[in-house]
mmCIF file of C-alpha atoms and ligand atoms in Angstrom:
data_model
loop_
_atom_site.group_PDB
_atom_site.id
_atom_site.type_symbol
_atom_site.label_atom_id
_atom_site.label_comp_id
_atom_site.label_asym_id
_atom_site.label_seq_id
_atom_site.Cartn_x
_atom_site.Cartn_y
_atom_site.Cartn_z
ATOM 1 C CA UNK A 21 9.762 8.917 22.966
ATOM 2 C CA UNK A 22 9.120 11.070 20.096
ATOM 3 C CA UNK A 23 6.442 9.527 17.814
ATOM 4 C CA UNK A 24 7.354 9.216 13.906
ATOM 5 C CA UNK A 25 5.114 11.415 12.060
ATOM 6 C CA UNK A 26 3.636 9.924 9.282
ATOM 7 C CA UNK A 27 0.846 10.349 5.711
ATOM 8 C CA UNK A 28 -0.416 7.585 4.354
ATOM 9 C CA UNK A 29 -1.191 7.475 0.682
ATOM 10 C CA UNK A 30 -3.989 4.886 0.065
ATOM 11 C CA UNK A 31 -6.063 3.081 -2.659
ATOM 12 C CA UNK A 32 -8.211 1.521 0.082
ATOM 13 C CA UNK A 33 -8.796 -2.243 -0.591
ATOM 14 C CA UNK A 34 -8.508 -4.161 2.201
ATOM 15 C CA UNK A 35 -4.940 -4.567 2.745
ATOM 16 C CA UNK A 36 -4.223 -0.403 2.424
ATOM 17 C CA UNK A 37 -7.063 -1.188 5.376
ATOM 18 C CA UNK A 38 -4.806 -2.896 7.663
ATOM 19 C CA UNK A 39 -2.009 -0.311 7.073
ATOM 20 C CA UNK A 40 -4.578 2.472 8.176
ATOM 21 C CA UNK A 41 -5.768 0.820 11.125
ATOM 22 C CA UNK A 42 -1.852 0.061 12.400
ATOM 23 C CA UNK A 43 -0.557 3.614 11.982
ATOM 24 C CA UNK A 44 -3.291 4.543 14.008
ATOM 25 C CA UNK A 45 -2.416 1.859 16.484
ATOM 26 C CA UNK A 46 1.061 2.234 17.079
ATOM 27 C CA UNK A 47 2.109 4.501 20.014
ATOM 28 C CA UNK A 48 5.138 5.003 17.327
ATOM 29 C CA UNK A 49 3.509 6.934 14.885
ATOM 30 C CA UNK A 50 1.539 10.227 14.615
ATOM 31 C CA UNK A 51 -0.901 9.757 11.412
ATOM 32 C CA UNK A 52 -0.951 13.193 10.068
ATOM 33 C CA UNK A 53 -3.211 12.211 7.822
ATOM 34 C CA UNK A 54 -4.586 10.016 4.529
ATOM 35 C CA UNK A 55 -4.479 11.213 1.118
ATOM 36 C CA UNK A 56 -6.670 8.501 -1.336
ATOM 37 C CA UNK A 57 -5.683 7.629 -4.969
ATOM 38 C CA UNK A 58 -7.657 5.618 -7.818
ATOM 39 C CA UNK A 59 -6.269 1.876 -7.569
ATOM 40 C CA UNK A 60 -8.076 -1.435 -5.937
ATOM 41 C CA UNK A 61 -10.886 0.827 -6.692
ATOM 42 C CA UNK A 62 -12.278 4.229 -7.995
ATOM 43 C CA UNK A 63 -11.470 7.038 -5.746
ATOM 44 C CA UNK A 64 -15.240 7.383 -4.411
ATOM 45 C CA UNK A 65 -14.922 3.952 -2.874
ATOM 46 C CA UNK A 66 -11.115 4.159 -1.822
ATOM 47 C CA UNK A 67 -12.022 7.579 -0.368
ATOM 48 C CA UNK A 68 -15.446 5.857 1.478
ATOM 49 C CA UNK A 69 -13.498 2.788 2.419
ATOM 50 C CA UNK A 70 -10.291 5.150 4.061
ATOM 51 C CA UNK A 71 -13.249 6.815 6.187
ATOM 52 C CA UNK A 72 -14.682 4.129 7.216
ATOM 53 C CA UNK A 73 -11.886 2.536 9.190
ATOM 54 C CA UNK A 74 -10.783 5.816 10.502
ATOM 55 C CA UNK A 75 -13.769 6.456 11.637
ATOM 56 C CA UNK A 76 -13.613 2.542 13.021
ATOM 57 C CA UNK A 77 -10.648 3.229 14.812
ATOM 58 C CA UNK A 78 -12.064 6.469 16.570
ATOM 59 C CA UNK A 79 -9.594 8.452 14.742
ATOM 60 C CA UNK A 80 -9.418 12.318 14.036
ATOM 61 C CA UNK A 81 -6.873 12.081 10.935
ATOM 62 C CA UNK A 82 -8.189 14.039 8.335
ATOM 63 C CA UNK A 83 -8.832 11.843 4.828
ATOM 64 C CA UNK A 84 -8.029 13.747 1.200
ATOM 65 C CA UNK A 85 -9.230 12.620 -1.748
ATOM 66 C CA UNK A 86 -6.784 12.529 -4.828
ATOM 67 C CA UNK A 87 -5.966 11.568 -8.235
ATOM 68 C CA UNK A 88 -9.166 9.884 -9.877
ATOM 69 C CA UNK A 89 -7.204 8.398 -12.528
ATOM 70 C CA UNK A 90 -3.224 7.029 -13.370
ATOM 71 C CA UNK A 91 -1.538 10.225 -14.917
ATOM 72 C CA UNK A 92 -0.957 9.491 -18.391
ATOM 73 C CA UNK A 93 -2.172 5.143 -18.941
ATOM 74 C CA UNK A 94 -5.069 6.035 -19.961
ATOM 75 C CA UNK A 95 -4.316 7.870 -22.360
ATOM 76 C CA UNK A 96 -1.296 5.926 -24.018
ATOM 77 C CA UNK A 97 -2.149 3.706 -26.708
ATOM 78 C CA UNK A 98 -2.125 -0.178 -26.193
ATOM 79 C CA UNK A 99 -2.084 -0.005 -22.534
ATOM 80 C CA UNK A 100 -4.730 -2.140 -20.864
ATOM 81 C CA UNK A 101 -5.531 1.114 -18.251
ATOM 82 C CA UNK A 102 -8.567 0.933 -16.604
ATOM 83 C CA UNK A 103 -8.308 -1.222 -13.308
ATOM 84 C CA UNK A 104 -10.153 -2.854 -10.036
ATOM 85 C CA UNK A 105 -8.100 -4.227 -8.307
ATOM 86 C CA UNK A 106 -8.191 -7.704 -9.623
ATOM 87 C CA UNK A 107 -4.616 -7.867 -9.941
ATOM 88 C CA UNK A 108 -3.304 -9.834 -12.808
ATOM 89 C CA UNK A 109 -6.750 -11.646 -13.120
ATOM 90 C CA UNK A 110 -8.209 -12.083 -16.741
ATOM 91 C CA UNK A 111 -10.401 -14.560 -16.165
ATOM 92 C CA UNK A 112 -12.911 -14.470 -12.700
ATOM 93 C CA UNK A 113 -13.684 -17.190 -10.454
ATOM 94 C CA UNK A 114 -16.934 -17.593 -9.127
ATOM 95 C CA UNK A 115 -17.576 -19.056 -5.312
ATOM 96 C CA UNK A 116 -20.520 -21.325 -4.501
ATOM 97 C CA UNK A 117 -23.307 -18.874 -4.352
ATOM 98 C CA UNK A 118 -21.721 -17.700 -8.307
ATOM 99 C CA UNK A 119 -20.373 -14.244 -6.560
ATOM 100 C CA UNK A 120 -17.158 -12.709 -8.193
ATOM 101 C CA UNK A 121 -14.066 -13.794 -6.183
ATOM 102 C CA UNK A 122 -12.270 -10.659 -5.977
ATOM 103 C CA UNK A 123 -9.456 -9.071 -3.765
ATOM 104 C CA UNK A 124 -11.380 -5.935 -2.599
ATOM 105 C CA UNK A 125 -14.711 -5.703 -2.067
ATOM 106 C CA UNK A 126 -16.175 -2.052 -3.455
ATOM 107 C CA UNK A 127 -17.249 -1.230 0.122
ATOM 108 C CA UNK A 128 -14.889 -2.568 3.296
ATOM 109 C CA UNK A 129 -17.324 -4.809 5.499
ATOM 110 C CA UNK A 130 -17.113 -1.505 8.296
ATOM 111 C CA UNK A 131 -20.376 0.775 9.052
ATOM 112 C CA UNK A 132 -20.798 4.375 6.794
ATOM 113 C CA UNK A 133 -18.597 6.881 8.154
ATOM 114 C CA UNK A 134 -20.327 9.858 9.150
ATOM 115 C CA UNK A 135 -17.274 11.946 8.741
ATOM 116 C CA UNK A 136 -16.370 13.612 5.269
ATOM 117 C CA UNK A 137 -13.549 14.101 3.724
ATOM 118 C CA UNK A 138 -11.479 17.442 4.006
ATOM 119 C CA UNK A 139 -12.181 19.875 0.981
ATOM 120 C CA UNK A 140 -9.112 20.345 -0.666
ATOM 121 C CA UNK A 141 -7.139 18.332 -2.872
ATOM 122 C CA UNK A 142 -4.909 15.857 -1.932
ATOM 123 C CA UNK A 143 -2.363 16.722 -4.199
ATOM 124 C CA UNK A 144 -2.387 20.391 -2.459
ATOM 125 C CA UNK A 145 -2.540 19.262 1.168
ATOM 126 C CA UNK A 146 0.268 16.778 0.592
ATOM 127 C CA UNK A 147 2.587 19.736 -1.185
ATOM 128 C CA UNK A 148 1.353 22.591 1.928
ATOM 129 C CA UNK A 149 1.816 19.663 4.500
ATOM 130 C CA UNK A 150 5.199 19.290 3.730
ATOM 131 C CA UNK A 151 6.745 22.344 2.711
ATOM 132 C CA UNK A 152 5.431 23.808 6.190
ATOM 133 C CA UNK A 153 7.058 20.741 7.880
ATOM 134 C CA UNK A 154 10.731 20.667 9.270
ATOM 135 C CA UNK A 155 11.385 18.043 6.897
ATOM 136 C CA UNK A 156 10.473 15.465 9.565
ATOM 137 C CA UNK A 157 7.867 13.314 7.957
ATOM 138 C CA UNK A 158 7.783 10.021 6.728
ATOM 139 C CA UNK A 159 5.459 9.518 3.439
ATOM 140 C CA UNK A 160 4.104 5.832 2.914
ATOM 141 C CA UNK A 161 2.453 5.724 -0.522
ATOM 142 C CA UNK A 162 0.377 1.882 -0.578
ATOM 143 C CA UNK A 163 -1.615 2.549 -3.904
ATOM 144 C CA UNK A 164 -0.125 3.849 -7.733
ATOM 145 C CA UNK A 165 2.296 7.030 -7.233
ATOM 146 C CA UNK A 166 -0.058 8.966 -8.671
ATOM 147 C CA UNK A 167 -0.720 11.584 -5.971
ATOM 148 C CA UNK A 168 3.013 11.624 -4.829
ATOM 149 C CA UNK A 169 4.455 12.354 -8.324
ATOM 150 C CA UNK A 170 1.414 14.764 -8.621
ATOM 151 C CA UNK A 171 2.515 16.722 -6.227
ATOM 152 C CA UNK A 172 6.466 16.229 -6.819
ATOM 153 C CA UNK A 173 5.866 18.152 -10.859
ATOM 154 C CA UNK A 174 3.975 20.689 -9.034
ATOM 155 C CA UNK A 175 6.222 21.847 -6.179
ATOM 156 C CA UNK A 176 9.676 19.378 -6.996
ATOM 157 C CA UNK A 177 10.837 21.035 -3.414
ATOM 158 C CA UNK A 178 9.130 18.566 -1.416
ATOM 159 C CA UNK A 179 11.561 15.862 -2.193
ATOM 160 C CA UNK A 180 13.615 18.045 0.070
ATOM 161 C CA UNK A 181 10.729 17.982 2.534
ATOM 162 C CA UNK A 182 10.382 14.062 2.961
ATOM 163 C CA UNK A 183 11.991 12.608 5.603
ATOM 164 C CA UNK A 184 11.746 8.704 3.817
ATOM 165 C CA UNK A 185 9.614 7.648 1.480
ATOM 166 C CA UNK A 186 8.241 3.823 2.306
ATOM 167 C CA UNK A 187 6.296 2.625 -0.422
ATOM 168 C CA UNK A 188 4.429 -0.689 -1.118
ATOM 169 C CA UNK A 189 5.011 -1.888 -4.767
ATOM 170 C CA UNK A 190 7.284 -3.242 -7.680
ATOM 171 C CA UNK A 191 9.028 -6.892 -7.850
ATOM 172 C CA UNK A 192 12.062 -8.008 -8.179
ATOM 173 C CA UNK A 193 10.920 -11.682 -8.981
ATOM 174 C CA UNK A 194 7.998 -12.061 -8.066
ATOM 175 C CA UNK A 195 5.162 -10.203 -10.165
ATOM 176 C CA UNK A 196 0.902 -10.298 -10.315
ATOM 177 C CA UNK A 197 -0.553 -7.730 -12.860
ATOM 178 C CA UNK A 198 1.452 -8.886 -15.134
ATOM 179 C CA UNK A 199 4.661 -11.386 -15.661
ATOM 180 C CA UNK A 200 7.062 -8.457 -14.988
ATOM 181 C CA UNK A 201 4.804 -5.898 -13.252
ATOM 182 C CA UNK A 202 3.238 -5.034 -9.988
ATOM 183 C CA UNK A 203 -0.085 -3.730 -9.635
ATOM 184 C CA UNK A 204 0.669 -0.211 -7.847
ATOM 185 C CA UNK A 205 3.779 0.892 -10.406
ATOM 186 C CA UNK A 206 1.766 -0.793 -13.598
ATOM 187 C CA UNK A 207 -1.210 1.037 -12.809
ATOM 188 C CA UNK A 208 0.743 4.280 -13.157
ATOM 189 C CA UNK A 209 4.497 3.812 -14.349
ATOM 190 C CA UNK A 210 5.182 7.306 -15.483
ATOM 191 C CA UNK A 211 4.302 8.236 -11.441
ATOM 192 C CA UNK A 212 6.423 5.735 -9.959
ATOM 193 C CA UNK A 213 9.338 6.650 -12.317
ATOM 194 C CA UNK A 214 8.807 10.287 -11.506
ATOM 195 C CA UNK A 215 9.189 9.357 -7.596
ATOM 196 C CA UNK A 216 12.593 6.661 -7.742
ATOM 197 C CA UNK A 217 14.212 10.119 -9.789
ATOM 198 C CA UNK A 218 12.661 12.886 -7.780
ATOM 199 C CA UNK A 219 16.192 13.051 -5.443
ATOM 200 C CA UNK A 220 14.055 11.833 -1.816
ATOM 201 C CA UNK A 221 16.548 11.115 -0.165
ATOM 202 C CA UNK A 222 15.879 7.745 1.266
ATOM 203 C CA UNK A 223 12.983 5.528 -0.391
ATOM 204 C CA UNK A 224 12.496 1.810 0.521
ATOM 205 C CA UNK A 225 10.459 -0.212 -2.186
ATOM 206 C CA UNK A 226 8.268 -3.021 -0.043
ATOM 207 C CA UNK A 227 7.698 -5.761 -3.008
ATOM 208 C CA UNK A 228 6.025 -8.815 -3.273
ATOM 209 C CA UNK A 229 9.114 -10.814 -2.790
ATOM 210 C CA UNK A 230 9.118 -9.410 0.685
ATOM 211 C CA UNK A 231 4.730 -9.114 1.131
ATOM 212 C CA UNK A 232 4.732 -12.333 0.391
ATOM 213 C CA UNK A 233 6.797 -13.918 2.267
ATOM 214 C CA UNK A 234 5.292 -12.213 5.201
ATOM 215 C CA UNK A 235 1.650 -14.233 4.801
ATOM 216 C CA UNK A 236 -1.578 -14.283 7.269
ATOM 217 C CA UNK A 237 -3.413 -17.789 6.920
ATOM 218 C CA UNK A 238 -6.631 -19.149 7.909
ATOM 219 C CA UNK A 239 -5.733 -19.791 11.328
ATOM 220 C CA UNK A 240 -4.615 -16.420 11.931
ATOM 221 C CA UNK A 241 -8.363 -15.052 10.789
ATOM 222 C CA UNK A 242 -9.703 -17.795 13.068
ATOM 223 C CA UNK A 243 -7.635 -16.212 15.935
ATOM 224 C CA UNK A 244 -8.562 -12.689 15.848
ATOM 225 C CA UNK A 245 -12.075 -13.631 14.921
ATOM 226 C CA UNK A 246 -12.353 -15.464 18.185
ATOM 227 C CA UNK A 247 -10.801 -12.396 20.100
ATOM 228 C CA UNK A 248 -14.390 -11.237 19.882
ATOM 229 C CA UNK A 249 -13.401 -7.145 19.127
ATOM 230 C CA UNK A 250 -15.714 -5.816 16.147
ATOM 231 C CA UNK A 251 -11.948 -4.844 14.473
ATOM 232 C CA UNK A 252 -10.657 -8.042 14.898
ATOM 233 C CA UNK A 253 -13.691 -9.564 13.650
ATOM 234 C CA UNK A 254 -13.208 -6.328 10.624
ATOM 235 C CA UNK A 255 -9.809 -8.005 9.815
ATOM 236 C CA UNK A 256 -10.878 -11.491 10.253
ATOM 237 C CA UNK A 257 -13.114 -10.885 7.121
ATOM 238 C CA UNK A 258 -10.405 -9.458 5.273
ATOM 239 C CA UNK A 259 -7.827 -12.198 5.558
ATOM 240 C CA UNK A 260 -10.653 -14.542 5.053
ATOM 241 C CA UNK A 261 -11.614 -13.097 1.742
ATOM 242 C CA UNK A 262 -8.213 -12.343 0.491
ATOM 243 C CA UNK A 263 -7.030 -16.344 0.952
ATOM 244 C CA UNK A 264 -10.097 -17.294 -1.061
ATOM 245 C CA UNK A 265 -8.968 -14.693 -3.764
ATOM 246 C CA UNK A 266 -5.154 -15.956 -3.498
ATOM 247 C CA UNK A 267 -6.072 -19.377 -3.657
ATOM 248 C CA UNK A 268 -7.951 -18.504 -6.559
ATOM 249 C CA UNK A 269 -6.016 -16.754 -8.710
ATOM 250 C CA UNK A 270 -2.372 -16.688 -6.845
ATOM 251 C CA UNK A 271 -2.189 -19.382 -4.778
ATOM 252 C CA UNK A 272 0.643 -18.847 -2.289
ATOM 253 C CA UNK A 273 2.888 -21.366 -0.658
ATOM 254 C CA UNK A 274 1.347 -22.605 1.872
ATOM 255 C CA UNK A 275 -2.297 -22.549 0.114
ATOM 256 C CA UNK A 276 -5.132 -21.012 2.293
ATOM 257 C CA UNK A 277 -2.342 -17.698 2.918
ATOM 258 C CA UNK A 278 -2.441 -14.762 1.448
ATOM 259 C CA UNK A 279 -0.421 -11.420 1.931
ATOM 260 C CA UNK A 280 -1.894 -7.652 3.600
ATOM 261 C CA UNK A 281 0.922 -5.809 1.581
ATOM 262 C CA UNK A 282 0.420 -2.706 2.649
ATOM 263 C CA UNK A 283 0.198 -2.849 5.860
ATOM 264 C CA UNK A 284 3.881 -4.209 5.711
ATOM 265 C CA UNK A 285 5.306 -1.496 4.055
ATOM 266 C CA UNK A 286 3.669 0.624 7.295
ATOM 267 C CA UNK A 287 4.895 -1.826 9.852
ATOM 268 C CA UNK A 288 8.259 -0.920 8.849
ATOM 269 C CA UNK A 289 8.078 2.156 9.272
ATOM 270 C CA UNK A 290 8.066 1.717 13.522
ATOM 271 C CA UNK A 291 9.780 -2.163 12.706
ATOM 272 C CA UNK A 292 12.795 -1.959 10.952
ATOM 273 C CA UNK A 293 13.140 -5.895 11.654
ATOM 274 C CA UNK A 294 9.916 -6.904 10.010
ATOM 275 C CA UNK A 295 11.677 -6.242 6.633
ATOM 276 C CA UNK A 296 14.933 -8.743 5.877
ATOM 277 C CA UNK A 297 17.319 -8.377 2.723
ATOM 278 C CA UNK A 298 16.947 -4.738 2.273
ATOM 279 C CA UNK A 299 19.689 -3.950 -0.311
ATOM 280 C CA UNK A 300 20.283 -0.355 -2.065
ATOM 281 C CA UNK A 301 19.895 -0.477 -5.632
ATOM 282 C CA UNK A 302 19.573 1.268 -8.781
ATOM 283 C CA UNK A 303 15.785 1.024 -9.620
ATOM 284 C CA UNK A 304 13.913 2.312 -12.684
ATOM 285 C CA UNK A 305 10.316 1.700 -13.933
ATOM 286 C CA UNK A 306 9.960 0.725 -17.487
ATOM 287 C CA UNK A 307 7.020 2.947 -19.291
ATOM 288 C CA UNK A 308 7.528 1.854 -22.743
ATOM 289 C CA UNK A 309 3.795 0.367 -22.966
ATOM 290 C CA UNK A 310 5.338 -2.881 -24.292
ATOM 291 C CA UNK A 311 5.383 -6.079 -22.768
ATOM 292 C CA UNK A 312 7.609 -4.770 -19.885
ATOM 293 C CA UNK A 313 5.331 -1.771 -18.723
ATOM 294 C CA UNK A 314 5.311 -1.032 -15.210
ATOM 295 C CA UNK A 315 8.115 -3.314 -14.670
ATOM 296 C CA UNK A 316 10.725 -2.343 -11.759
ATOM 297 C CA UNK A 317 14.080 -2.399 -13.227
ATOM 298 C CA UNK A 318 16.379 -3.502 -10.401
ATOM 299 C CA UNK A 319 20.020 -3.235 -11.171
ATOM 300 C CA UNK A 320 22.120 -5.717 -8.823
ATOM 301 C CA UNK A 321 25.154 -5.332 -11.254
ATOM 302 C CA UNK A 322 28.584 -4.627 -9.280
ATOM 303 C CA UNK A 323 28.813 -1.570 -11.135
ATOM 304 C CA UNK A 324 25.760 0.291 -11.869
ATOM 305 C CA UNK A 325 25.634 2.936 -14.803
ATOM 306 C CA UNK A 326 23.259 5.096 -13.035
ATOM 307 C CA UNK A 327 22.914 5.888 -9.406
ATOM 308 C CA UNK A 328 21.336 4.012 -6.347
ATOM 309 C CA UNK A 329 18.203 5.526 -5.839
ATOM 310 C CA UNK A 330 15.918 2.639 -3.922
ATOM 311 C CA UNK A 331 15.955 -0.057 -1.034
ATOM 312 C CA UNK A 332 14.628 -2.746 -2.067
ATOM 313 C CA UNK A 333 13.465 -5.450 0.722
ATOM 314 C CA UNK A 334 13.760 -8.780 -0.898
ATOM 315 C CA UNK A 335 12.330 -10.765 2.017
ATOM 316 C CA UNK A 336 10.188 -10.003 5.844
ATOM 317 C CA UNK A 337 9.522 -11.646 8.821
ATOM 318 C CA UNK A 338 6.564 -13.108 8.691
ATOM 319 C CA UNK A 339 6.382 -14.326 12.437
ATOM 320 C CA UNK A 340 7.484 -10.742 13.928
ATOM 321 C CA UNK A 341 5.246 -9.044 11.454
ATOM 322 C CA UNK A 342 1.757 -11.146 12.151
ATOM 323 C CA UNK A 343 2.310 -10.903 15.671
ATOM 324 C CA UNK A 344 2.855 -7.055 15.722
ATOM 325 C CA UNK A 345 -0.326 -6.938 13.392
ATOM 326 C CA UNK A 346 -2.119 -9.366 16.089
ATOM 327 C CA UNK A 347 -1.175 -7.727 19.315
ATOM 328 C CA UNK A 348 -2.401 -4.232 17.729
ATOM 329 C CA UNK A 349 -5.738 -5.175 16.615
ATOM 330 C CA UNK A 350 -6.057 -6.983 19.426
ATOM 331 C CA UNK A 351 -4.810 -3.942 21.688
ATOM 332 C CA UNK A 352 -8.358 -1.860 20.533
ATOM 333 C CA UNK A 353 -11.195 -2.312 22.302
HETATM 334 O O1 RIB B 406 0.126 -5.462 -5.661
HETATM 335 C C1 RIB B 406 -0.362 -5.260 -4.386
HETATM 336 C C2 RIB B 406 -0.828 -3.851 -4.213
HETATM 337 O O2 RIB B 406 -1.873 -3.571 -5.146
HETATM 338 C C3 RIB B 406 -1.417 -3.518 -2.858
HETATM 339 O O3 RIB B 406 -1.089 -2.205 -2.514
HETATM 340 C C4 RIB B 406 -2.900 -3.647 -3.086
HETATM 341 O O4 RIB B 406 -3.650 -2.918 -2.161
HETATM 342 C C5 RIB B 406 -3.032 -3.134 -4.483
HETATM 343 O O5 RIB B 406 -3.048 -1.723 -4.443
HETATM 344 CA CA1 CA B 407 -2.928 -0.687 -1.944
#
């Protein structure tokens, strides 16, 4: 079977982590590579952190490091800008030992890789990547659009280039940054409006109505911990400290859960079932720096005015997606 090839776009945090570590994994895909964007974190720790569980995983896929900063937030007046990855958060919680409870650690709990990053940009590799390609790969942006719609102004052929374009992101009612916006299009709205009108000719936006419905818990930590594997024990951590952080600042139903986003959005890329509801749609990000900004505009209307550009999944799987997640940790040794 032929594998899927596949470039991950990452603001590795620990659920872009997960999504790493399963393209790697799955006998599916063929990683061509990572590019790394500013997001959960700056670029010099997304860029250490994407290393890291590469290197983890025994993996030769090349890492490039990318936009350090959202293309034009920053520099628009009355935008808050500025992020780490403490989604929606304006107020921190401290645990017992009075330590920030936060999503993403700066540094993944994984050894220093030795390996370095590749020297050029990844704005360049991702543009000479695909315009050499046959048109055949599959582009999985888990972080803002920054790097994709980067690339897309400087060479707009490469929308011809990409095969599908899989990306983690938006709501449709369900929202954390802020009440209308999801962290990875509000951290760079002009980027992921650039992308939905940029004429790819199939994208699939992975929201949190479908992330979260698609939930690891406790238990599921407790399971993979006890497998014993230092990358189950890697991912064990992870779910562990991303409950405490959803219980404290989005507790999920059931408490004690808490979604790895990202690494949806890559399961479905060799899964088409782990995804449920996917509907096309008419999807548009709202820049206007107001109280909407960064808010996916999903048009369900019979009749929309402008024309389908998105699939949006509206709900997942949770049981088929944990125990694909499960059985390919579990599969390294
Ligand atoms: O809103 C969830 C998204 O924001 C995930 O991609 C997470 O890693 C952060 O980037
Ligand atoms: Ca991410």
């Amino acid at each position: 079977m032929e594998k899927t090839k596949v470039i991950l776009d990452c603001d590795t945090g620990s659920d872009d982590a997960v999504a790493i570590m399963l393209a790697i994994l799955s006998d599916k895909l063929e990683l061509l590579g990572v590019s790394t964007v500013a997001g959960n974190k700056e670029i010099n720790f997304t860029t250490d952190n994407t290393l890291r569980v590469i290197e983890l995983l025994g993996s030769k896929a090349p890492v490039y490091r990318g936009c350090h900063t959202s293309m034009v937030t920053k520099i628009a007046p009355g935008r808050r800008g500025g992020y780490n990855g403490m989604t929606g958060v304006s107020e921190f919680n401290v645990d017992a030992k009075g330590n920030i409870i936060q999503y993403h650690n700066d540094c993944l709990p994984i050894a220093e890789a030795k390996t370095k990053e590749k020297k050029e940009h990844a704005v360049f590799w991702l543009i000479d990547t695909l315009m050499r390609s046959e048109g055949d790969i599959v582009l999985v942006p888990t972080g803002p659009l920054t790097n994709i719609a980067m690339a897309l102004r400087l060479e707009p052929a490469i929308a011809g280039k990409i095969k599908e374009l899989v990306f983690m992101g938006g709501g449709f009612k369900v929202f954390n940054s802020t009440s209308c916006a999801e962290f990875n299009i509000w951290a760079d709205p002009e980027a992921a409006q650039i992308v939905l009108t940029s004429g790819i000719e199939k994208i699939t936006m992975v929201p949190l109505d479908a992330t979260h419905s698609a939930n690891f818990s406790r238990e599921d930590a407790k399971e993979l911990r006890d497998y014993g594997t230092e990358l189950c024990r890697v991912v064990a951590d992870l779910i562990d400290e991303r409950v405490t952080a959803y219980d404290a600042y989005q507790p999920q139903n059931p408490l004690g859960t808490a979604p790895l986003h990202d690494a949806l959005a890559l399961a479905y890329v060799f899964d088409r079932e782990v995804l449920r509801d996917v509907k096309l749609m008419r999807v548009d990000v709202d820049c206007g720096g107001g109280f909407a900004d960064g808010s996916t505009l999903c048009d369900t209307r019979a009749y929309p005015d402008r024309e389908l550009n998105c699939y949006v999944a509206l709900d997942a799987d949770r049981e088929r997606f944990v125990k694909l997640t499960k059985e390919l940790l579990k599969s390294f040794k």
